[in-house]
Coordinates of C-alpha atoms in Angstrom, one line a residue:
Chain A
M1366 CA -6.7 -26.2 -21.0
T1367 CA -7.1 -24.5 -17.7
A1368 CA -8.0 -27.3 -15.0
L1369 CA -11.0 -26.8 -13.3
L1370 CA -10.5 -27.6 -9.5
P1371 CA -11.6 -27.2 -5.5
L1372 CA -9.0 -25.3 -4.4
T1373 CA -7.7 -27.7 -2.1
E1374 CA -6.9 -29.9 -4.7
A1375 CA -5.9 -26.7 -6.6
V1376 CA -3.4 -26.0 -4.1
A1377 CA -2.0 -29.1 -2.9
E1378 CA -1.3 -29.3 -6.8
L1379 CA 0.1 -26.1 -7.9
I1380 CA 2.1 -24.8 -4.8
A1381 CA 5.2 -26.6 -2.8
D1382 CA 7.2 -25.8 -0.1
G1383 CA 10.1 -23.6 -1.1
D1384 CA 7.8 -21.7 -4.1
T1385 CA 8.0 -18.2 -5.0
V1386 CA 4.2 -17.4 -4.8
A1387 CA 2.3 -14.1 -5.5
L1388 CA -0.8 -13.8 -3.9
E1389 CA -2.3 -10.4 -5.7
G1390 CA -5.2 -8.0 -5.6
F1391 CA -5.1 -4.0 -4.9
T1392 CA -7.0 -3.4 -1.9
H1393 CA -10.1 -5.7 -4.2
L1394 CA -10.0 -9.4 -4.9
I1395 CA -7.5 -10.0 -2.8
P1396 CA -7.3 -14.7 -3.2
F1397 CA -7.5 -14.6 1.1
A1398 CA -9.7 -18.3 0.7
A1399 CA -6.3 -19.1 -1.4
G1400 CA -4.2 -18.0 0.8
H1401 CA -6.1 -19.7 4.1
E1402 CA -6.2 -22.9 2.5
I1403 CA -1.8 -22.6 1.9
I1404 CA -2.0 -22.2 5.6
R1405 CA -3.9 -25.1 6.4
Q1406 CA -1.8 -27.1 4.3
R1407 CA 1.2 -26.2 6.2
R1408 CA 3.6 -24.7 3.1
R1409 CA 6.6 -23.5 4.5
D1410 CA 9.7 -21.7 3.4
L1411 CA 7.6 -19.8 0.5
T1412 CA 8.9 -16.8 -0.6
L1413 CA 5.8 -14.4 -0.6
V1414 CA 5.9 -11.8 -3.1
R1415 CA 3.0 -9.3 -3.2
M1416 CA 3.5 -5.2 -4.0
T1417 CA 0.7 -4.9 -1.0
P1418 CA 1.3 -7.1 1.6
D1419 CA -1.7 -7.0 4.1
V1420 CA -3.4 -9.1 6.6
V1421 CA -3.4 -12.1 4.5
Y1422 CA 0.4 -12.4 4.2
D1423 CA -0.1 -11.1 8.2
Q1424 CA -1.7 -14.7 8.6
L1425 CA 0.7 -16.4 6.2
I1426 CA 3.8 -15.1 8.3
G1427 CA 2.1 -15.5 11.9
A1428 CA 1.4 -19.1 10.5
G1429 CA 4.8 -19.6 9.6
C1430 CA 4.7 -20.5 6.2
A1431 CA 6.8 -17.3 5.4
R1432 CA 10.7 -17.4 4.9
R1433 CA 11.2 -14.3 2.9
L1434 CA 9.1 -11.4 1.5
V1435 CA 9.6 -9.5 -1.6
F1436 CA 6.7 -6.4 -1.6
S1437 CA 7.1 -2.7 -1.2
W1438 CA 4.2 -1.3 1.4
G1439 CA 3.4 -3.5 4.5
G1440 CA 0.4 -2.5 6.9
N1441 CA -3.1 -3.1 7.3
P1442 CA -4.6 -0.1 5.0
G1443 CA -6.8 2.4 6.6
V1444 CA -6.1 0.4 10.2
G1445 CA -2.3 0.6 10.9
S1446 CA 0.6 -2.2 11.4
L1447 CA 0.5 -5.8 9.9
H1448 CA 1.8 -7.1 13.7
R1449 CA 2.7 -10.3 12.7
F1450 CA 4.9 -9.0 10.1
R1451 CA 6.7 -7.4 12.7
D1452 CA 6.7 -9.5 15.0
A1453 CA 8.7 -11.3 12.4
V1454 CA 10.6 -8.7 11.5
E1455 CA 11.3 -7.1 14.4
N1456 CA 11.1 -10.3 16.8
G1457 CA 11.9 -13.7 14.6
W1458 CA 8.4 -14.9 15.4
P1459 CA 7.5 -17.5 15.2
S1460 CA 10.6 -17.4 12.2
A1461 CA 12.7 -15.0 10.7
V1462 CA 11.5 -13.6 7.5
D1463 CA 13.8 -12.0 5.5
I1464 CA 12.6 -8.8 3.3
E1465 CA 13.5 -7.5 -0.1
E1466 CA 11.6 -4.2 -0.2
H1467 CA 11.4 -2.0 -3.3
S1468 CA 8.6 0.6 -4.3
H1469 CA 5.0 0.2 -6.1
A1470 CA 6.6 1.6 -9.2
G1471 CA 9.7 -1.0 -8.9
M1472 CA 7.4 -4.3 -8.1
A1473 CA 5.0 -3.1 -10.8
N1474 CA 7.3 -2.8 -13.1
R1475 CA 9.3 -6.0 -12.0
Y1476 CA 5.7 -7.6 -13.2
V1477 CA 6.2 -5.7 -16.0
A1478 CA 9.5 -7.6 -17.4
G1479 CA 8.5 -11.4 -15.5
A1480 CA 5.2 -10.6 -17.7
S1481 CA 7.3 -9.2 -21.5
G1482 CA 9.5 -11.8 -20.7
L1483 CA 12.6 -9.5 -20.4
P1484 CA 15.2 -10.6 -17.7
F1485 CA 14.9 -6.7 -16.2
A1486 CA 12.6 -3.5 -16.1
V1487 CA 14.1 0.2 -16.5
L1488 CA 12.7 2.5 -14.5
R1489 CA 13.4 6.5 -13.2
G1490 CA 12.9 5.2 -9.8
Y1491 CA 14.0 5.2 -5.8
A1492 CA 16.7 8.0 -6.8
G1493 CA 17.9 9.9 -3.7
T1494 CA 16.7 6.9 -1.6
D1495 CA 18.3 5.0 1.1
L1496 CA 16.2 1.6 -0.8
A1497 CA 19.0 0.8 -3.0
R1498 CA 21.3 0.8 -0.4
H1499 CA 19.6 -2.3 1.5
T1500 CA 17.9 -4.2 -1.6
G1501 CA 20.2 -5.5 -3.6
T1502 CA 17.7 -5.8 -6.4
I1503 CA 18.0 -2.6 -7.3
K1504 CA 20.6 -1.1 -9.4
P1505 CA 21.9 2.3 -11.5
I1506 CA 21.7 1.9 -15.1
D1507 CA 22.9 4.5 -18.1
C1508 CA 20.4 4.7 -20.8
P1509 CA 22.6 4.1 -24.3
F1510 CA 21.0 6.8 -25.5
T1511 CA 20.6 9.6 -23.3
G1512 CA 22.9 8.9 -20.5
E1513 CA 20.3 9.6 -18.4
T1514 CA 20.9 7.2 -14.8
L1515 CA 17.8 5.3 -14.0
A1516 CA 17.2 2.4 -12.0
A1517 CA 16.9 -1.5 -13.2
V1518 CA 15.1 -4.1 -11.3
P1519 CA 14.9 -7.7 -12.1
A1520 CA 12.2 -9.5 -13.6
L1521 CA 9.9 -11.4 -11.0
R1522 CA 8.7 -15.0 -12.0
P1523 CA 6.9 -16.6 -9.4
D1524 CA 7.0 -20.3 -9.3
V1525 CA 3.0 -19.5 -8.7
T1526 CA 0.8 -16.9 -9.3
V1527 CA -2.5 -16.8 -7.5
V1528 CA -5.5 -14.3 -7.9
H1529 CA -9.3 -13.8 -7.3
A1530 CA -11.3 -12.7 -9.9
Q1531 CA -15.0 -12.2 -10.4
R1532 CA -15.6 -15.0 -13.0
A1533 CA -14.7 -17.9 -15.1
D1534 CA -15.8 -19.9 -18.0
R1535 CA -15.8 -24.0 -17.9
D1536 CA -12.5 -23.7 -20.3
G1537 CA -11.0 -21.3 -17.8
N1538 CA -11.1 -17.9 -19.1
V1539 CA -11.0 -15.4 -16.9
Q1540 CA -13.2 -11.8 -16.7
L1541 CA -12.5 -9.4 -14.2
W1542 CA -13.0 -5.6 -13.5
G1543 CA -12.8 -2.8 -11.1
I1544 CA -9.3 -2.0 -9.7
T1545 CA -7.2 -4.4 -11.6
G1546 CA -3.8 -3.8 -9.8
V1547 CA -1.3 -5.6 -11.0
Q1548 CA -3.3 -9.0 -11.3
K1549 CA -2.6 -9.8 -15.1
E1550 CA 1.1 -8.9 -14.3
A1551 CA 1.0 -11.1 -11.8
V1552 CA -0.2 -13.9 -13.5
L1553 CA 1.5 -13.3 -16.9
A1554 CA 5.0 -13.1 -15.2
A1555 CA 4.6 -16.5 -13.3
R1556 CA 5.2 -20.2 -13.8
R1557 CA 2.1 -21.5 -13.1
S1558 CA -1.4 -19.4 -12.0
L1559 CA -4.6 -19.8 -9.7
V1560 CA -7.3 -17.7 -10.5
T1561 CA -10.1 -18.1 -7.6
V1562 CA -13.2 -17.2 -8.5
E1563 CA -16.7 -16.1 -7.5
E1564 CA -18.7 -17.8 -10.2
V1565 CA -18.0 -20.2 -13.0
V1566 CA -20.5 -20.0 -15.7
D1567 CA -21.0 -22.3 -18.7
E1568 CA -20.4 -19.1 -21.7
L1569 CA -19.1 -15.7 -20.8
R1570 CA -21.4 -12.9 -21.9
P1571 CA -19.3 -11.2 -24.3
R1572 CA -18.2 -8.2 -22.6
P1573 CA -15.7 -6.3 -24.6
G1574 CA -12.3 -5.9 -22.8
A1575 CA -13.4 -8.0 -20.2
T1576 CA -11.9 -11.3 -20.5
V1577 CA -8.0 -10.1 -18.9
L1578 CA -7.0 -13.8 -18.7
P1579 CA -7.7 -15.9 -21.9
S1580 CA -7.8 -19.9 -20.7
W1581 CA -4.6 -20.6 -22.1
V1582 CA -2.3 -18.5 -19.5
V1583 CA -4.5 -20.1 -16.6
T1584 CA -2.7 -23.0 -15.1
A1585 CA -6.0 -24.0 -12.7
V1586 CA -9.1 -22.1 -11.8
A1587 CA -11.1 -23.1 -8.5
H1588 CA -14.8 -21.8 -7.8
C1589 CA -14.3 -19.9 -4.8
P1590 CA -17.7 -17.5 -4.2
G1591 CA -16.1 -15.2 -0.8
G1592 CA -12.6 -16.6 -1.8
A1593 CA -11.7 -12.3 -1.4
H1594 CA -13.8 -11.9 1.9
P1595 CA -12.7 -9.9 3.7
S1596 CA -11.1 -7.6 1.2
Y1597 CA -14.2 -7.0 -2.0
A1598 CA -15.3 -8.4 -4.8
H1599 CA -16.9 -5.5 -7.6
G1600 CA -20.0 -6.4 -8.4
F1601 CA -20.6 -9.1 -6.1
Y1602 CA -19.6 -7.9 -2.1
E1603 CA -18.3 -4.8 -0.2
R1604 CA -14.8 -4.8 1.7
D1605 CA -16.2 -6.5 5.2
N1606 CA -14.2 -3.0 6.8
D1607 CA -14.7 -4.8 10.3
Y1608 CA -12.5 -7.5 10.1
Y1609 CA -9.9 -4.9 9.3
L1610 CA -10.3 -3.3 12.1
A1611 CA -10.8 -6.5 14.7
W1612 CA -7.9 -8.1 12.8
D1613 CA -5.4 -5.1 14.8
A1614 CA -6.6 -6.3 18.0
V1615 CA -5.8 -10.1 16.9
S1616 CA -2.5 -10.0 15.4
R1617 CA -1.4 -7.7 18.4
D1618 CA -1.1 -10.3 20.5
R1619 CA 0.7 -13.8 20.1
E1620 CA -1.8 -15.6 21.9
A1621 CA -5.0 -14.1 20.4
F1622 CA -3.3 -14.9 16.9
T1623 CA -3.1 -18.6 17.8
A1624 CA -6.0 -18.4 19.1
W1625 CA -7.6 -17.3 15.5
L1626 CA -5.5 -19.8 13.9
S1627 CA -6.7 -23.0 15.9
Q1628 CA -10.3 -21.6 15.8
R1629 CA -10.5 -20.2 12.5
L1630 CA -8.6 -22.6 10.2
G1631 CA -7.5 -25.1 12.3
V1632 CA -4.2 -24.8 12.5
A1633 CA -2.0 -25.3 15.6
P1634 CA 0.8 -22.6 15.7
A1635 CA 4.1 -23.6 14.3
S1636 CA 5.9 -24.6 17.8
E1637 CA 2.8 -27.2 18.8
R1638 CA 2.5 -29.2 15.9
S1639 CA 2.0 -33.2 16.6
E1640 CA 1.7 -35.7 13.7
R1641 CA -1.9 -35.3 15.1
A1642 CA -2.4 -32.1 14.5
R1643 CA -1.3 -32.6 10.9
Q1644 CA -3.9 -35.7 10.4
H1645 CA -6.5 -33.0 11.4
S1646 CA -6.2 -32.0 7.9
S1647 CA -7.1 -29.5 5.6
A1648 CA -10.1 -31.8 4.4
A1649 CA -12.1 -31.5 7.8
N1650 CA -11.6 -27.3 7.6
A1651 CA -12.0 -26.5 3.8
S1652 CA -15.8 -25.1 4.9
A1653 CA -15.1 -23.6 8.0
E1654 CA -13.4 -20.5 6.2
R1655 CA -16.2 -19.3 4.2
S1656 CA -19.0 -19.1 6.2
E1657 CA -16.9 -17.0 8.7
A1658 CA -18.1 -13.2 9.5
G1659 CA -15.2 -11.8 10.7
P1660 CA -11.9 -12.6 12.6
Chain B
M900 CA -17.4 27.3 15.6
S901 CA -14.7 26.0 17.9
H902 CA -12.0 23.3 16.0
T903 CA -9.5 20.6 17.1
T904 CA -6.2 21.5 16.1
E905 CA -6.6 18.1 13.7
E906 CA -9.5 20.0 11.8
M907 CA -7.4 23.5 11.4
M908 CA -4.1 20.9 10.0
T909 CA -6.5 18.9 7.5
I910 CA -8.6 22.6 6.3
A911 CA -4.8 24.2 6.1
A912 CA -3.7 21.1 4.0
A913 CA -6.7 21.2 1.4
R914 CA -6.5 25.2 0.6
A915 CA -2.9 24.3 -0.2
L916 CA -4.4 22.2 -3.4
P917 CA -5.0 24.7 -6.4
D918 CA -8.3 24.3 -8.7
G919 CA -7.4 22.1 -11.4
A920 CA -4.3 20.9 -10.5
T921 CA -4.1 16.9 -11.2
C922 CA -3.0 15.7 -7.6
F923 CA -1.6 12.3 -6.7
V924 CA -3.2 11.1 -3.3
G925 CA -1.7 9.3 -0.2
I926 CA -4.0 7.8 2.1
G927 CA -4.8 9.1 5.2
L928 CA -4.6 12.9 5.6
P929 CA -4.1 13.6 2.2
S930 CA -6.9 12.2 1.1
T931 CA -8.7 13.4 4.1
A932 CA -7.2 17.2 2.9
A933 CA -7.8 16.4 -1.4
N934 CA -11.2 15.7 -0.4
L935 CA -12.0 18.6 1.6
A936 CA -10.6 20.5 -1.1
R937 CA -13.2 18.8 -4.2
H938 CA -15.9 19.9 -1.8
T939 CA -14.8 23.4 -1.3
H940 CA -13.0 25.9 -2.9
A941 CA -11.3 22.9 -5.7
P942 CA -14.7 21.2 -7.5
E943 CA -12.4 20.5 -10.6
L944 CA -9.0 19.4 -8.8
V945 CA -8.1 15.9 -10.0
L946 CA -7.6 13.3 -7.6
I947 CA -5.5 10.3 -8.6
Y948 CA -5.0 7.4 -6.4
E949 CA -2.4 4.6 -6.3
S950 CA -4.7 2.0 -7.2
G951 CA -5.3 3.5 -10.8
T952 CA -8.7 5.7 -10.3
I953 CA -8.2 8.6 -12.1
G954 CA -10.6 11.8 -11.3
A955 CA -11.8 10.0 -8.6
K956 CA -14.9 11.8 -6.9
P957 CA -16.3 10.1 -3.7
A958 CA -18.9 11.4 -2.0
R959 CA -17.3 9.9 1.4
L960 CA -13.8 9.6 2.4
P961 CA -12.7 6.2 1.0
L962 CA -11.5 3.7 3.2
S963 CA -9.0 2.6 1.9
I964 CA -6.3 2.9 -1.3
G965 CA -8.8 0.8 -3.3
D966 CA -12.0 1.5 -1.9
G967 CA -14.6 0.1 -4.8
I968 CA -16.0 4.5 -4.4
L969 CA -12.9 5.2 -5.9
A970 CA -13.1 3.1 -9.2
E971 CA -17.2 3.3 -9.4
T972 CA -16.5 7.2 -9.7
A973 CA -13.2 7.6 -11.3
D974 CA -13.3 9.2 -14.6
A975 CA -10.9 6.2 -16.1
V976 CA -9.4 3.1 -14.2
V977 CA -5.9 1.9 -14.7
S978 CA -3.2 -0.6 -13.9
V979 CA -1.0 -0.1 -11.1
P980 CA 1.7 -0.6 -13.8
E981 CA 0.0 2.2 -16.0
I982 CA -0.6 4.7 -13.1
F983 CA 3.0 4.7 -12.1
N984 CA 4.8 4.7 -15.7
Y985 CA 2.2 6.4 -17.8
W986 CA 0.7 9.5 -15.7
L987 CA 3.1 9.6 -12.6
Q988 CA 6.8 8.5 -13.9
A989 CA 6.1 10.8 -17.6
G990 CA 5.4 14.0 -15.5
R991 CA 1.8 14.2 -15.9
I992 CA 1.3 15.0 -12.2
D993 CA 1.0 18.5 -10.4
I994 CA 1.0 17.0 -7.0
G995 CA 2.0 15.0 -4.7
F996 CA 0.4 15.1 -1.9
L997 CA 2.2 12.5 1.3
G998 CA 2.0 11.8 4.6
A999 CA 4.7 10.6 6.3
A1000 CA 6.0 8.6 9.7
Q1001 CA 8.9 11.3 10.1
I1002 CA 10.4 14.3 8.2
D1003 CA 13.6 15.9 8.6
R1004 CA 15.4 19.4 8.3
F1005 CA 15.4 18.6 4.5
G1006 CA 12.4 17.3 3.6
N1007 CA 12.8 14.0 3.5
I1008 CA 10.6 11.6 4.1
N1009 CA 10.7 8.3 6.2
T1010 CA 7.9 5.6 6.3
T1011 CA 10.3 2.4 6.3
V1012 CA 12.2 1.7 9.5
I1013 CA 12.8 3.8 13.1
G1014 CA 16.0 2.9 14.1
A1015 CA 19.5 3.4 12.9
D1016 CA 20.2 -0.3 11.8
Y1017 CA 17.5 -1.3 9.2
Q1018 CA 17.9 -5.2 9.8
R1019 CA 17.1 -4.5 13.3
P1020 CA 14.9 -1.5 13.3
T1021 CA 13.0 -0.1 16.7
V1022 CA 9.9 0.3 14.5
R1023 CA 8.8 -1.6 11.2
L1024 CA 7.3 0.9 9.5
P1025 CA 5.2 -0.2 6.1
G1026 CA 7.4 0.6 3.6
A1027 CA 7.4 2.7 0.8
G1028 CA 4.3 2.1 -1.4
G1029 CA 4.3 4.8 -4.0
A1030 CA 6.2 7.6 -2.3
P1031 CA 9.6 7.2 -3.2
E1032 CA 8.6 8.1 -7.1
I1033 CA 5.4 9.9 -6.1
A1034 CA 7.8 12.9 -4.6
A1035 CA 10.6 12.2 -7.0
S1036 CA 8.2 12.8 -10.3
S1037 CA 5.6 15.1 -9.1
K1038 CA 6.2 18.5 -9.8
E1039 CA 6.3 19.7 -6.3
A1040 CA 4.7 17.9 -2.9
I1041 CA 3.0 18.8 -0.2
V1042 CA 3.8 16.7 3.3
V1043 CA 0.9 16.7 6.1
L1044 CA 1.4 15.0 9.3
R1045 CA 1.3 15.6 13.0
Q1046 CA 4.1 17.8 14.7
S1047 CA 6.1 16.3 17.5
K1048 CA 10.2 15.8 18.5
R1049 CA 9.7 12.0 17.2
S1050 CA 8.0 12.9 13.5
F1051 CA 9.9 16.0 13.1
V1052 CA 13.7 15.2 13.3
D1053 CA 16.9 16.3 12.5
R1054 CA 18.1 13.6 10.1
V1055 CA 15.8 10.9 9.2
D1056 CA 16.6 7.1 10.1
F1057 CA 15.9 6.0 6.4
V1058 CA 14.9 8.2 3.5
T1059 CA 12.2 6.5 1.8
S1060 CA 11.7 9.3 -0.5
A1061 CA 13.6 12.1 -1.1
G1062 CA 12.9 15.7 -0.4
F1063 CA 16.2 18.1 -0.5
G1064 CA 18.8 15.3 0.4
T1065 CA 21.6 17.2 2.5
G1066 CA 20.6 20.3 1.3
P1067 CA 20.8 22.3 -2.2
G1068 CA 22.1 21.1 -5.6
F1069 CA 21.2 17.2 -4.1
R1070 CA 18.0 17.0 -6.3
Q1071 CA 19.4 17.6 -9.4
R1072 CA 22.3 15.4 -8.4
H1073 CA 20.1 12.3 -8.3
G1074 CA 17.7 13.8 -11.3
L1075 CA 14.8 13.9 -9.1
R1076 CA 12.5 16.0 -11.6
G1077 CA 10.6 17.8 -9.4
A1078 CA 10.9 20.9 -7.0
G1079 CA 10.3 18.6 -3.7
P1080 CA 8.5 19.7 -1.2
T1081 CA 7.1 23.2 -1.5
T1082 CA 4.9 23.0 1.6
V1083 CA 4.4 20.7 4.7
I1084 CA 1.9 21.5 7.1
T1085 CA 1.4 20.1 10.6
D1086 CA -1.1 20.7 13.3
L1087 CA 1.0 23.5 14.5
G1088 CA 1.8 25.2 11.1
V1089 CA 2.8 25.6 7.7
Y1090 CA 6.5 24.7 6.8
A1091 CA 8.6 25.6 3.4
P1092 CA 11.9 24.9 2.3
D1093 CA 14.1 27.9 2.5
P1094 CA 15.5 28.7 -0.6
A1095 CA 19.1 29.2 0.1
T1096 CA 19.6 26.3 2.5
S1097 CA 16.7 24.0 1.8
E1098 CA 15.6 23.9 5.3
L1099 CA 12.2 23.9 6.4
V1100 CA 11.4 27.0 8.3
L1101 CA 8.4 28.1 9.7
T1102 CA 5.9 30.4 7.2
R1103 CA 2.8 30.4 9.4
L1104 CA 1.2 29.6 12.5
H1105 CA -2.4 27.9 12.9
P1106 CA -4.8 30.1 15.1
D1107 CA -4.0 29.6 18.6
V1108 CA -0.3 28.5 18.3
T1109 CA 2.6 30.1 19.8
V1110 CA 6.6 29.8 18.4
E1111 CA 8.0 28.1 21.1
Q1112 CA 5.6 25.6 20.9
A1113 CA 6.6 25.4 17.4
K1114 CA 10.0 25.1 18.3
A1115 CA 9.5 22.8 21.2
A1116 CA 8.4 20.0 18.4
C1117 CA 10.7 20.2 16.5
G1118 CA 14.2 17.9 15.9
W1119 CA 16.0 21.2 15.0
E1120 CA 17.0 24.7 15.9
L1121 CA 14.0 26.2 13.9
S1122 CA 14.2 29.0 11.9
V1123 CA 11.3 31.3 12.6
P1124 CA 10.2 34.6 11.1
R1125 CA 10.3 37.8 13.0
D1126 CA 6.5 37.8 13.2
P1127 CA 5.3 34.7 11.8
A1128 CA 1.6 35.5 9.6
R1129 CA -1.3 33.1 11.3
T1130 CA -3.6 30.7 9.0
P1131 CA -6.9 32.0 8.8
P1132 CA -8.9 30.1 11.2
P1133 CA -11.6 27.5 9.7
S1134 CA -14.5 29.1 8.3
E1135 CA -17.9 27.6 8.8
A1136 CA -18.5 26.4 5.8
E1137 CA -15.4 24.5 5.3
L1138 CA -15.5 22.9 8.9
A1139 CA -19.3 22.2 8.0
A1140 CA -17.8 20.0 5.0
L1141 CA -15.1 18.8 6.8
R1142 CA -17.5 17.1 9.4
A1143 CA -20.2 16.0 6.9
L1144 CA -17.0 13.9 4.9
K1145 CA -15.5 12.4 7.7
P1146 CA -17.3 9.2 8.9
S1147 CA -18.0 8.8 12.1
P1148 CA -16.1 5.4 13.7
K1149 CA -19.5 3.8 13.8
A1150 CA -20.1 4.7 9.6
A1151 CA -16.3 3.9 9.0
S1152 CA -16.8 0.4 10.4

């Protein structure tokens, strides 16, 4: 039975320090509110997994939540670089982040293997590139039938996958539509899952094919309207492009970023945290984020 | 109508796409050029984005790879594993249309790191995304990028997506099935691999660009024909279509 929980409780119960966590969403339905709650609850040493780490991962990395990043493309879509990600990789600020780098095709197949209960996936990928020289989780494999050399990549099995969706019912059946990315595979590959949703209804109106996740594969649902902002939720709201553009300036500068962290999420920078700051905890700030118009 | 070098590059890139082709489109310059092609000479061009939208027909430029307008106007919307496995890997794509931070004389693309040390890069770039497999599995690849000594290099710091690798025979040895980067379009001209050496050579200069300018913005000893052909300048219709497509910075935000 899926638990219907407030976001603060869902994050507290499902995500622990040191976990491997995937927040998925391909431009559409990115679980920003859940990411911000992870920052507020000061999770540490996370292995963050995601095909397209964008602004929410820039924020998690800058806030010092990440120890490791497993990804295939890291940027601010349509704008430019992720400067907190670059600062961590290039300069180790606020702490060094190890990277495990793949291609989209490789990551997508790793989730498929995880969702399928297989140890690895096989694809025609990475050929002739330098990726396999630096990423230990890409290995050549010969087809036992044709002898063709292909690429093998291990299954991704996150401890927790977090996705955002349009709608769930009180039992935790989830409807999600539009660009569906790799969310279904990422949830099925994970040991635990949290789905934040725009709305919770008593009963889902039958829409053939719309229920992509039945309740029995979802650990928790959190009602979180606007939870994908500044990304978008098809049928609910558009992408807040101003936020992505404005993020470039915020993320370029460590001081501007720490001011953002403090003002918007009520979180002191990693280096200045005190017990007092820790007591100034998530509860007081839980509602602050949702009313935000921009970064 | 006068035009900018950027407009000439985009229009030249659009012209390289034949009507009716299936085209796997990268965001940025390739997306602009592919949509321009659809609004000019190639209304039946099938635009496929890695977010899983097949046959997208956006009226304005998408602002990102997963812009909702792509899903709303697509013939089909599929998952990301499906777009890479069933559609790209299976060989259903005619043209992989890519941008690049760096390209080298053998058409290898780098979007990963600048600097010799992967662990301690001078500049950390976004990474591979869909490009390695798009460049490998499409029947051919077309690349569009601004040309300078920094972007047109003798050897890329990191091969994110293979072109012709180290030269003739490389693609066959590594099981790369498509023809590779058959056309590279910049703000100065158009380049193609020499059939004998696989090295990119100048085939055409854009209007008002000199051979010296192209050589000065190239990190290797560029081979140029004695009397290079000229790209026809943009037509009024092409420029009007491009400007109508391009959102103003205000509209983009």
